[in-house]
Amino acid sequence: MEFKTKKNQNASVDLKLTFDKNDLEKAFEKTYKEKQKDLKIPGFRPGKAPIEMVKRHLGDSVANDAINLLLLETVSELSGKLEHKIVRFPKFTVEDYVPEKSLVATAVYDTDPEVSLGKYKKIKIKLPEVQVTDEDITEELQFVRKQLARKLLREPSEGAENGDIVDMEFEVKEDGQEPKNAKNGSSDYKLGEANNLPGFDDNLYGIKTGETKNFSYTYPSDYPREDLAGKKMEFAMTLKAIYKEVLPELDDDLASEYDGSSSLQVLKDKVKTDLQKNYTEAVKNKKMEEIYKELVADSKFVFPESYLTEESEHVYQNMMQDVLGRGQARIPKEQIPSIEKYAEMVGKPLEEVMGSFKTIAENRLKGYFSRQKLASTENIVLTDEDFDREISTLASRYGMPDADFKKELEKGKLLETYRDNFLAKKIDDTLFQLVEKKYNEKMSIRQLKEFLSNKETGEVWQ
């Protein structure tokens, strides 16, 4: 067998295979023996006919099977010899076939994407310097106090106030309709919380234990439940119990109860260290998107068309899973409309819709392969020691022994996923160290929360 290759400009390779008489004889011989196992010939039990009789009986009818076997084995044999590796089995075309003499087959196969990284060490970024203030520490300690808060039952004569925790029973019906369900109940509902329905709690303030109050409430037009959005509902609300939240004193006893700290000052020092570490990491993670955008913009990529097609389909499928499954139930693939049907649904040309998904797919591929190229260029690998250290960190966070945590990952077939994630983190950490950084201003934790909430657009590096 002889082979010839020619590299193309689109990350594909022309492959030409030439086989002689000997190659064909071996392939046909293997095919005849495989067919012999199940072949029924009069006078012989299935699979027991002599091989020569099998050859005479089948003749050249096995040519397609023999040629396919020959091509399959040849591609497998060539996998380690080709300069540009085959990333998926190609579709061959038989250019010339002379039975028992020769065969010429050609194919165009996809190879690895080509990535030429830009000057990533010249990337310059500005980022804030984390400055933990006394106010930040005090605010964090307030969360600690709330975690350790106790509930004190209010007297029957006291009405519900903002910040109270209530157990309630209620009946709800649409305006002018009869109630459809029995009475509902809710416990540990905290009045005045930011994520409560806007304006709803105003109807509960002042109600005393055992009292019932009737009121109407109109749900916001953008309420997630479509059956309630914008509708006016009638409530009959009874507070079964009202608790005043009592926060512990900010003292050494609180520190000891919270995490065993020997004093309040020790707890404050821990809080400061954790805030510094966590928000420094958060700033770095936010800036990584900016870094990768610059890296991608300064790099060159050549992808096989099949990569873009597959990733575009992946992007579309994930989007439809989120839309149809509402981020919860997994929708069977056959229930997801085709991209052609989706284009009709949104009233846009198919080319425009496919182009938008292809753009997202291309950005994702650029981010992924720039990261892989960087790992190769900088010789970044995840050692067994790195992996065990990361596993140990996660295990301690969940309060589990390392071995037990690893077993849980093995059970869920997640070890390789975590290994990939750890490697990606190591690559990102290395890149962050390599770029030029300038700390342009100091920010408190309160300021950083606002800074971090301003999300970048685009999907480049995830």
CSV table of C-alpha atoms in Angstrom, one decimal:
chain,number,residue,atom,x,y,z
A,1,MET,CA,0.0,0.0,0.0
A,2,GLU,CA,1.2,3.5,-0.8
A,3,PHE,CA,-0.3,6.8,0.4
A,4,LYS,CA,0.0,10.4,-0.6
A,5,THR,CA,-1.2,13.5,1.3
A,6,LYS,CA,-1.6,17.1,0.4
A,7,LYS,CA,-2.4,19.8,3.0
A,8,ASN,CA,-5.2,22.2,2.1
A,9,GLN,CA,-5.8,25.8,3.3
A,10,ASN,CA,-8.9,24.9,5.3
A,11,ALA,CA,-7.4,22.5,7.9
A,12,SER,CA,-8.2,19.5,5.6
A,13,VAL,CA,-5.9,17.1,3.8
A,14,ASP,CA,-6.3,15.3,0.5
A,15,LEU,CA,-5.5,11.6,1.0
A,16,LYS,CA,-4.8,9.1,-1.8
A,17,LEU,CA,-4.4,5.4,-1.2
A,18,THR,CA,-3.0,2.9,-3.7
A,19,PHE,CA,-3.4,-0.8,-3.1
A,20,ASP,CA,-1.8,-3.7,-5.0
A,21,LYS,CA,-2.8,-7.3,-5.7
A,22,ASN,CA,-1.4,-8.5,-2.4
A,23,ASP,CA,-3.3,-5.9,-0.4
A,24,LEU,CA,-6.6,-6.9,-2.1
A,25,GLU,CA,-6.0,-10.7,-1.6
A,26,LYS,CA,-5.5,-10.2,2.2
A,27,ALA,CA,-8.6,-8.1,2.5
A,28,PHE,CA,-10.7,-10.5,0.5
A,29,GLU,CA,-9.3,-13.5,2.5
A,30,LYS,CA,-10.4,-11.8,5.8
A,31,THR,CA,-13.8,-11.0,4.4
A,32,TYR,CA,-14.4,-14.6,3.1
A,33,LYS,CA,-13.5,-16.0,6.6
A,34,GLU,CA,-15.8,-13.6,8.2
A,35,LYS,CA,-18.7,-14.5,5.9
A,36,GLN,CA,-17.9,-18.2,6.3
A,37,LYS,CA,-19.1,-18.1,10.0
A,38,ASP,CA,-22.8,-17.6,9.0
A,39,LEU,CA,-22.9,-18.8,5.4
A,40,LYS,CA,-25.4,-21.6,4.6
A,41,ILE,CA,-24.4,-23.9,1.7
A,42,PRO,CA,-26.4,-27.0,0.9
A,43,GLY,CA,-24.8,-30.1,2.4
A,44,PHE,CA,-23.0,-28.2,5.1
A,45,ARG,CA,-24.0,-27.0,8.5
A,46,PRO,CA,-23.9,-23.1,8.8
A,47,GLY,CA,-20.3,-22.0,9.1
A,48,LYS,CA,-18.8,-25.4,8.2
A,49,ALA,CA,-18.4,-25.1,4.4
A,50,PRO,CA,-14.7,-25.2,3.3
A,51,ILE,CA,-13.2,-21.8,2.6
A,52,GLU,CA,-12.5,-22.6,-1.0
A,53,MET,CA,-16.2,-23.4,-1.5
A,54,VAL,CA,-17.1,-20.1,0.2
A,55,LYS,CA,-14.9,-18.2,-2.2
A,56,ARG,CA,-16.5,-19.9,-5.2
A,57,HIS,CA,-19.9,-19.3,-3.8
A,58,LEU,CA,-19.5,-15.6,-3.0
A,59,GLY,CA,-17.0,-14.6,-5.6
A,60,ASP,CA,-16.7,-10.8,-6.1
A,61,SER,CA,-19.9,-10.1,-4.3
A,62,VAL,CA,-18.0,-9.4,-1.2
A,63,ALA,CA,-15.9,-6.6,-2.9
A,64,ASN,CA,-17.6,-3.7,-1.1
A,65,ASP,CA,-17.1,-5.4,2.3
A,66,ALA,CA,-13.5,-6.2,1.5
A,67,ILE,CA,-12.7,-2.7,0.3
A,68,ASN,CA,-14.4,-1.1,3.3
A,69,LEU,CA,-12.4,-3.5,5.6
A,70,LEU,CA,-9.2,-2.6,3.7
A,71,LEU,CA,-9.8,1.2,4.0
A,72,LEU,CA,-10.8,0.9,7.7
A,73,GLU,CA,-7.6,-1.1,8.6
A,74,THR,CA,-5.4,1.2,6.5
A,75,VAL,CA,-6.7,4.4,8.2
A,76,SER,CA,-6.1,2.8,11.6
A,77,GLU,CA,-2.6,1.8,10.6
A,78,LEU,CA,-1.8,5.3,9.2
A,79,SER,CA,-3.0,7.1,12.3
A,80,GLY,CA,0.4,7.3,13.8
A,81,LYS,CA,2.3,7.9,10.5
A,82,LEU,CA,0.5,10.9,9.0
A,83,GLU,CA,2.0,14.3,9.5
A,84,HIS,CA,-1.5,15.7,9.9
A,85,LYS,CA,-3.7,13.4,12.0
A,86,ILE,CA,-7.2,12.3,11.0
A,87,VAL,CA,-9.8,13.6,13.5
A,88,ARG,CA,-12.7,11.6,12.1
A,89,PHE,CA,-13.0,8.8,9.7
A,90,PRO,CA,-13.2,10.2,6.2
A,91,LYS,CA,-15.6,9.3,3.4
A,92,PHE,CA,-13.7,7.6,0.6
A,93,THR,CA,-14.2,7.6,-3.1
A,94,VAL,CA,-13.0,4.6,-5.2
A,95,GLU,CA,-11.3,6.2,-8.1
A,96,ASP,CA,-10.1,3.0,-9.8
A,97,TYR,CA,-10.7,-0.7,-9.1
A,98,VAL,CA,-9.4,-3.6,-11.1
A,99,PRO,CA,-10.5,-6.8,-9.4
A,100,GLU,CA,-7.7,-8.9,-8.1
A,101,LYS,CA,-5.1,-6.4,-9.3
A,102,SER,CA,-5.3,-2.8,-7.9
A,103,LEU,CA,-7.4,-0.2,-6.1
A,104,VAL,CA,-7.1,3.5,-5.8
A,105,ALA,CA,-9.2,5.4,-3.3
A,106,THR,CA,-9.2,9.1,-2.3
A,107,ALA,CA,-10.7,11.1,0.5
A,108,VAL,CA,-10.5,14.6,2.1
A,109,TYR,CA,-10.2,14.4,5.8
A,110,ASP,CA,-10.4,17.0,8.6
A,111,THR,CA,-7.3,17.6,10.7
A,112,ASP,CA,-6.6,19.6,13.8
A,113,PRO,CA,-7.5,23.3,13.7
A,114,GLU,CA,-4.6,25.6,13.0
A,115,VAL,CA,-3.9,28.2,15.7
A,116,SER,CA,-1.2,30.9,15.6
A,117,LEU,CA,-1.2,32.7,18.9
A,118,GLY,CA,-0.7,36.4,19.1
A,119,LYS,CA,1.7,38.2,21.4
A,120,TYR,CA,-0.1,37.2,24.6
A,121,LYS,CA,2.8,38.4,26.8
A,122,LYS,CA,2.3,41.9,25.5
A,123,ILE,CA,-1.4,42.1,26.5
A,124,LYS,CA,-1.9,44.9,29.0
A,125,ILE,CA,-4.8,45.0,31.4
A,126,LYS,CA,-5.9,47.4,34.1
A,127,LEU,CA,-7.5,46.1,37.2
A,128,PRO,CA,-8.6,47.4,40.6
A,129,GLU,CA,-6.6,46.5,43.7
A,130,VAL,CA,-8.7,44.8,46.4
A,131,GLN,CA,-8.9,46.9,49.6
A,132,VAL,CA,-10.8,45.4,52.4
A,133,THR,CA,-12.2,48.2,54.6
A,134,ASP,CA,-13.5,48.1,58.2
A,135,GLU,CA,-17.0,48.7,56.7
A,136,ASP,CA,-16.6,45.6,54.5
A,137,ILE,CA,-15.6,43.5,57.5
A,138,THR,CA,-18.6,44.9,59.5
A,139,GLU,CA,-21.0,44.1,56.7
A,140,GLU,CA,-19.6,40.5,56.4
A,141,LEU,CA,-20.0,40.1,60.2
A,142,GLN,CA,-23.6,41.1,59.9
A,143,PHE,CA,-24.2,38.1,57.6
A,144,VAL,CA,-22.6,36.0,60.3
A,145,ARG,CA,-25.0,37.4,62.9
A,146,LYS,CA,-27.9,36.7,60.6
A,147,GLN,CA,-26.8,33.1,60.2
A,148,LEU,CA,-26.7,32.7,63.9
A,149,ALA,CA,-29.9,34.6,64.5
A,150,ARG,CA,-32.6,33.2,66.8
A,151,LYS,CA,-36.4,33.5,66.5
A,152,LEU,CA,-38.3,35.0,69.4
A,153,LEU,CA,-42.1,34.4,69.3
A,154,ARG,CA,-43.9,37.8,69.4
A,155,GLU,CA,-46.6,38.4,71.9
A,156,PRO,CA,-50.2,38.1,70.6
A,157,SER,CA,-50.7,41.8,70.9
A,158,GLU,CA,-47.7,42.6,68.6
A,159,GLY,CA,-48.2,43.1,64.9
A,160,ALA,CA,-45.9,41.8,62.1
A,161,GLU,CA,-43.0,44.2,61.2
A,162,ASN,CA,-40.4,44.5,58.5
A,163,GLY,CA,-37.7,41.8,59.2
A,164,ASP,CA,-40.0,39.5,61.1
A,165,ILE,CA,-40.3,35.8,60.2
A,166,VAL,CA,-43.9,34.5,59.9
A,167,ASP,CA,-45.7,31.2,59.5
A,168,MET,CA,-48.9,31.8,57.5
A,169,GLU,CA,-51.9,30.1,56.0
A,170,PHE,CA,-53.8,31.6,53.0
A,171,GLU,CA,-56.4,31.1,50.4
A,172,VAL,CA,-55.9,32.6,47.0
A,173,LYS,CA,-58.3,33.0,44.1
A,174,GLU,CA,-58.4,35.0,40.9
A,175,ASP,CA,-60.4,38.2,41.1
A,176,GLY,CA,-64.1,37.3,40.9
A,177,GLN,CA,-63.5,33.6,40.8
A,178,GLU,CA,-64.0,30.8,43.3
A,179,PRO,CA,-60.8,29.3,44.9
A,180,LYS,CA,-59.6,26.2,43.0
A,181,ASN,CA,-57.4,24.8,45.8
A,182,ALA,CA,-57.6,24.2,49.6
A,183,LYS,CA,-55.7,26.6,51.8
A,184,ASN,CA,-52.0,26.9,51.3
A,185,GLY,CA,-49.3,27.4,53.9
A,186,SER,CA,-45.8,28.8,54.2
A,187,SER,CA,-43.4,28.8,57.1
A,188,ASP,CA,-40.3,30.9,57.8
A,189,TYR,CA,-41.3,33.6,55.4
A,190,LYS,CA,-39.2,36.7,56.1
A,191,LEU,CA,-40.9,40.0,55.6
A,192,GLY,CA,-39.1,42.7,53.7
A,193,GLU,CA,-36.6,40.5,51.8
A,194,ALA,CA,-35.4,42.0,48.5
A,195,ASN,CA,-36.5,39.0,46.5
A,196,ASN,CA,-40.0,38.9,47.8
A,197,LEU,CA,-42.8,40.0,45.5
A,198,PRO,CA,-42.7,43.8,45.2
A,199,GLY,CA,-45.3,45.5,47.4
A,200,PHE,CA,-46.7,42.2,48.6
A,201,ASP,CA,-45.4,42.4,52.2
A,202,ASP,CA,-47.0,45.8,52.7
A,203,ASN,CA,-50.3,44.0,53.1
A,204,LEU,CA,-48.9,41.9,56.0
A,205,TYR,CA,-47.4,44.6,58.2
A,206,GLY,CA,-49.4,45.1,61.4
A,207,ILE,CA,-51.3,41.8,61.2
A,208,LYS,CA,-51.3,40.0,64.6
A,209,THR,CA,-51.1,36.3,65.3
A,210,GLY,CA,-54.4,34.5,64.4
A,211,GLU,CA,-55.8,37.5,62.5
A,212,THR,CA,-57.0,37.1,58.9
A,213,LYS,CA,-56.6,39.9,56.4
A,214,ASN,CA,-58.3,40.0,52.9
A,215,PHE,CA,-56.5,41.9,50.2
A,216,SER,CA,-55.9,41.9,46.4
A,217,TYR,CA,-52.5,41.8,44.8
A,218,THR,CA,-51.6,42.2,41.1
A,219,TYR,CA,-48.6,40.1,40.0
A,220,PRO,CA,-45.9,41.9,38.0
A,221,SER,CA,-46.3,41.6,34.2
A,222,ASP,CA,-42.8,40.0,33.9
A,223,TYR,CA,-43.5,37.4,36.6
A,224,PRO,CA,-41.9,34.1,35.6
A,225,ARG,CA,-45.1,32.1,35.9
A,226,GLU,CA,-47.2,32.9,32.8
A,227,ASP,CA,-50.4,31.8,34.5
A,228,LEU,CA,-49.9,34.5,37.1
A,229,ALA,CA,-48.1,37.3,35.3
A,230,GLY,CA,-50.1,40.5,35.3
A,231,LYS,CA,-53.1,38.9,37.0
A,232,LYS,CA,-55.0,40.3,40.0
A,233,MET,CA,-55.5,37.8,42.8
A,234,GLU,CA,-57.5,37.8,46.0
A,235,PHE,CA,-55.8,36.7,49.2
A,236,ALA,CA,-57.2,35.7,52.6
A,237,MET,CA,-54.1,35.7,54.7
A,238,THR,CA,-53.8,34.4,58.3
A,239,LEU,CA,-50.6,34.7,60.3
A,240,LYS,CA,-50.3,31.6,62.5
A,241,ALA,CA,-47.1,32.7,64.2
A,242,ILE,CA,-44.9,35.8,64.2
A,243,TYR,CA,-41.2,35.7,65.2
A,244,LYS,CA,-38.9,38.6,65.8
A,245,GLU,CA,-35.4,37.9,64.6
A,246,VAL,CA,-32.9,38.4,67.4
A,247,LEU,CA,-29.3,38.9,66.3
A,248,PRO,CA,-26.5,37.8,68.6
A,249,GLU,CA,-24.1,40.3,70.0
A,250,LEU,CA,-20.9,40.9,68.1
A,251,ASP,CA,-18.5,39.5,70.6
A,252,ASP,CA,-16.1,36.6,71.4
A,253,ASP,CA,-19.0,34.2,72.0
A,254,LEU,CA,-20.3,34.8,68.5
A,255,ALA,CA,-16.8,34.2,67.0
A,256,SER,CA,-16.6,30.9,69.0
A,257,GLU,CA,-20.1,29.7,68.0
A,258,TYR,CA,-19.6,30.6,64.3
A,259,ASP,CA,-16.3,28.7,63.5
A,260,GLY,CA,-14.5,28.1,66.8
A,261,SER,CA,-12.4,31.3,66.6
A,262,SER,CA,-10.8,32.2,69.9
A,263,SER,CA,-11.9,35.8,69.8
A,264,LEU,CA,-13.8,38.3,67.7
A,265,GLN,CA,-10.6,39.8,66.5
A,266,VAL,CA,-9.4,36.4,65.2
A,267,LEU,CA,-12.7,36.1,63.3
A,268,LYS,CA,-12.3,39.6,61.9
A,269,ASP,CA,-8.8,38.7,60.7
A,270,LYS,CA,-10.1,35.6,59.0
A,271,VAL,CA,-12.9,37.5,57.3
A,272,LYS,CA,-10.5,40.1,56.0
A,273,THR,CA,-8.2,37.4,54.6
A,274,ASP,CA,-11.0,35.5,53.0
A,275,LEU,CA,-12.5,38.7,51.4
A,276,GLN,CA,-9.1,39.7,50.1
A,277,LYS,CA,-8.5,36.2,48.6
A,278,ASN,CA,-12.0,35.7,47.2
A,279,TYR,CA,-12.4,39.1,45.6
A,280,THR,CA,-8.9,39.1,44.2
A,281,GLU,CA,-9.8,35.8,42.5
A,282,ALA,CA,-13.1,37.2,41.3
A,283,VAL,CA,-11.4,40.2,39.7
A,284,LYS,CA,-8.9,37.9,38.0
A,285,ASN,CA,-11.7,35.7,36.7
A,286,LYS,CA,-13.6,38.7,35.3
A,287,LYS,CA,-10.5,40.1,33.6
A,288,MET,CA,-9.7,36.7,32.0
A,289,GLU,CA,-12.5,37.3,29.5
A,290,GLU,CA,-10.9,40.6,28.5
A,291,ILE,CA,-7.5,38.9,28.2
A,292,TYR,CA,-8.9,36.1,26.0
A,293,LYS,CA,-10.7,38.5,23.8
A,294,GLU,CA,-7.5,40.3,23.2
A,295,LEU,CA,-5.6,37.0,22.7
A,296,VAL,CA,-8.2,35.8,20.2
A,297,ALA,CA,-8.3,39.1,18.3
A,298,ASP,CA,-4.5,38.9,17.9
A,299,SER,CA,-4.4,35.3,16.9
A,300,LYS,CA,-5.1,33.4,13.7
A,301,PHE,CA,-7.4,30.3,13.4
A,302,VAL,CA,-8.3,27.9,10.7
A,303,PHE,CA,-11.1,25.5,11.5
A,304,PRO,CA,-12.4,22.5,9.4
A,305,GLU,CA,-16.0,23.3,8.3
A,306,SER,CA,-17.2,20.2,10.2
A,307,TYR,CA,-16.0,21.8,13.5
A,308,LEU,CA,-18.1,24.9,12.9
A,309,THR,CA,-21.1,22.9,11.8
A,310,GLU,CA,-21.0,20.6,14.8
A,311,GLU,CA,-20.4,23.4,17.3
A,312,SER,CA,-23.2,25.5,15.8
A,313,GLU,CA,-25.6,22.6,16.2
A,314,HIS,CA,-24.4,22.2,19.8
A,315,VAL,CA,-25.0,25.9,20.5
A,316,TYR,CA,-28.5,25.6,19.0
A,317,GLN,CA,-29.4,22.5,20.9
A,318,ASN,CA,-28.3,24.0,24.3
A,319,MET,CA,-30.3,27.2,23.7
A,320,MET,CA,-33.4,25.2,22.9
A,321,GLN,CA,-32.9,23.0,26.0
A,322,ASP,CA,-32.8,26.2,28.1
A,323,VAL,CA,-35.9,27.6,26.4
A,324,LEU,CA,-38.1,24.5,26.2
A,325,GLY,CA,-36.8,22.9,29.4
A,326,ARG,CA,-36.7,26.2,31.3
A,327,GLY,CA,-33.3,25.1,32.6
A,328,GLN,CA,-34.8,22.1,34.4
A,329,ALA,CA,-36.1,19.1,32.5
A,330,ARG,CA,-34.0,17.6,29.7
A,331,ILE,CA,-35.9,17.6,26.4
A,332,PRO,CA,-35.4,14.6,24.1
A,333,LYS,CA,-33.5,15.7,21.0
A,334,GLU,CA,-36.3,14.5,18.7
A,335,GLN,CA,-38.7,17.0,20.4
A,336,ILE,CA,-36.5,20.0,19.6
A,337,PRO,CA,-37.6,21.7,16.4
A,338,SER,CA,-35.1,21.8,13.5
A,339,ILE,CA,-33.2,25.0,12.9
A,340,GLU,CA,-35.2,25.5,9.8
A,341,LYS,CA,-38.4,25.4,11.8
A,342,TYR,CA,-36.9,27.7,14.4
A,343,ALA,CA,-36.1,30.3,11.7
A,344,GLU,CA,-39.7,30.2,10.7
A,345,MET,CA,-40.9,30.6,14.3
A,346,VAL,CA,-38.7,33.8,14.8
A,347,GLY,CA,-39.5,35.1,11.4
A,348,LYS,CA,-35.9,35.5,10.2
A,349,PRO,CA,-34.1,34.1,7.1
A,350,LEU,CA,-32.5,30.7,7.7
A,351,GLU,CA,-29.1,32.1,6.5
A,352,GLU,CA,-29.2,34.8,9.2
A,353,VAL,CA,-30.2,32.4,12.0
A,354,MET,CA,-27.5,29.9,11.0
A,355,GLY,CA,-25.0,32.7,10.7
A,356,SER,CA,-25.7,33.9,14.3
A,357,PHE,CA,-25.2,30.4,15.7
A,358,LYS,CA,-22.1,30.0,13.6
A,359,THR,CA,-20.6,33.2,15.0
A,360,ILE,CA,-21.2,32.0,18.6
A,361,ALA,CA,-19.7,28.6,17.7
A,362,GLU,CA,-16.7,30.2,16.1
A,363,ASN,CA,-16.0,32.4,19.2
A,364,ARG,CA,-16.3,29.4,21.5
A,365,LEU,CA,-13.9,27.3,19.3
A,366,LYS,CA,-11.4,30.1,19.2
A,367,GLY,CA,-11.5,30.4,23.0
A,368,TYR,CA,-11.1,26.7,23.5
A,369,PHE,CA,-8.3,26.1,21.0
A,370,SER,CA,-6.4,29.3,22.0
A,371,ARG,CA,-6.3,27.8,25.5
A,372,GLN,CA,-5.1,24.5,24.2
A,373,LYS,CA,-2.4,26.1,22.1
A,374,LEU,CA,-1.3,28.1,25.0
A,375,ALA,CA,-0.9,25.0,27.1
A,376,SER,CA,1.2,23.4,24.4
A,377,THR,CA,3.3,26.5,23.9
A,378,GLU,CA,4.0,27.0,27.6
A,379,ASN,CA,4.2,23.3,28.4
A,380,ILE,CA,1.3,23.5,30.9
A,381,VAL,CA,0.2,20.1,32.2
A,382,LEU,CA,-1.8,18.9,35.1
A,383,THR,CA,0.3,16.5,37.2
A,384,ASP,CA,-1.2,13.9,39.5
A,385,GLU,CA,0.0,16.1,42.4
A,386,ASP,CA,-1.9,19.1,40.9
A,387,PHE,CA,-5.0,16.9,40.6
A,388,ASP,CA,-4.8,15.5,44.1
A,389,ARG,CA,-4.3,19.0,45.5
A,390,GLU,CA,-7.3,20.4,43.8
A,391,ILE,CA,-9.4,17.4,44.8
A,392,SER,CA,-8.3,17.9,48.4
A,393,THR,CA,-9.3,21.6,48.3
A,394,LEU,CA,-12.8,20.7,47.1
A,395,ALA,CA,-13.2,17.8,49.5
A,396,SER,CA,-12.4,20.0,52.5
A,397,ARG,CA,-14.9,22.6,51.2
A,398,TYR,CA,-17.6,19.9,51.3
A,399,GLY,CA,-16.3,18.5,54.6
A,400,MET,CA,-15.4,15.1,53.1
A,401,PRO,CA,-12.3,13.0,53.2
A,402,ASP,CA,-10.3,13.1,49.9
A,403,ALA,CA,-10.9,9.4,49.1
A,404,ASP,CA,-14.7,9.6,49.7
A,405,PHE,CA,-15.0,12.7,47.5
A,406,LYS,CA,-13.0,11.1,44.7
A,407,LYS,CA,-15.3,8.0,45.0
A,408,GLU,CA,-18.3,10.2,44.6
A,409,LEU,CA,-16.8,11.7,41.4
A,410,GLU,CA,-16.0,8.3,40.1
A,411,LYS,CA,-19.5,7.1,40.8
A,412,GLY,CA,-20.9,10.1,38.8
A,413,LYS,CA,-18.3,9.6,36.0
A,414,LEU,CA,-17.1,13.1,36.7
A,415,LEU,CA,-13.3,12.6,37.3
A,416,GLU,CA,-12.3,13.5,33.8
A,417,THR,CA,-14.5,16.5,33.7
A,418,TYR,CA,-12.9,17.8,36.9
A,419,ARG,CA,-9.5,17.0,35.5
A,420,ASP,CA,-10.3,19.1,32.4
A,421,ASN,CA,-11.5,21.9,34.6
A,422,PHE,CA,-8.4,21.9,36.8
A,423,LEU,CA,-6.2,22.0,33.7
A,424,ALA,CA,-8.2,24.9,32.3
A,425,LYS,CA,-7.8,26.8,35.6
A,426,LYS,CA,-4.0,26.2,35.5
A,427,ILE,CA,-3.8,27.5,32.0
A,428,ASP,CA,-5.8,30.6,32.9
A,429,ASP,CA,-3.6,31.2,36.0
A,430,THR,CA,-0.5,30.9,33.9
A,431,LEU,CA,-1.8,33.4,31.3
A,432,PHE,CA,-2.8,35.8,34.0
A,433,GLN,CA,0.7,35.8,35.3
A,434,LEU,CA,2.2,36.3,31.9
A,435,VAL,CA,0.2,39.4,30.8
A,436,GLU,CA,1.2,42.9,31.8
A,437,LYS,CA,-0.9,44.1,34.7
A,438,LYS,CA,-1.5,47.6,36.1
A,439,TYR,CA,-3.4,48.2,39.3
A,440,ASN,CA,-5.1,51.5,38.5
A,441,GLU,CA,-7.2,52.1,41.7
A,442,LYS,CA,-8.1,50.6,45.0
A,443,MET,CA,-11.7,49.4,45.5
A,444,SER,CA,-13.6,48.3,48.6
A,445,ILE,CA,-15.6,45.2,48.6
A,446,ARG,CA,-18.8,47.2,48.2
A,447,GLN,CA,-17.3,48.9,45.1
A,448,LEU,CA,-16.0,45.6,43.7
A,449,LYS,CA,-19.5,44.0,43.9
A,450,GLU,CA,-20.7,46.7,41.5
A,451,PHE,CA,-17.6,46.3,39.4
A,452,LEU,CA,-18.1,42.5,39.2
A,453,SER,CA,-21.8,42.8,38.4
A,454,ASN,CA,-21.1,44.6,35.1
A,455,LYS,CA,-21.0,41.6,32.8
A,456,GLU,CA,-18.9,41.5,29.6
A,457,THR,CA,-20.7,40.6,26.5
A,458,GLY,CA,-19.8,37.8,24.1
A,459,GLU,CA,-18.8,34.2,24.6
A,460,VAL,CA,-15.1,33.8,23.9
A,461,TRP,CA,-13.3,31.8,26.5
A,462,GLN,CA,-15.9,29.7,28.4
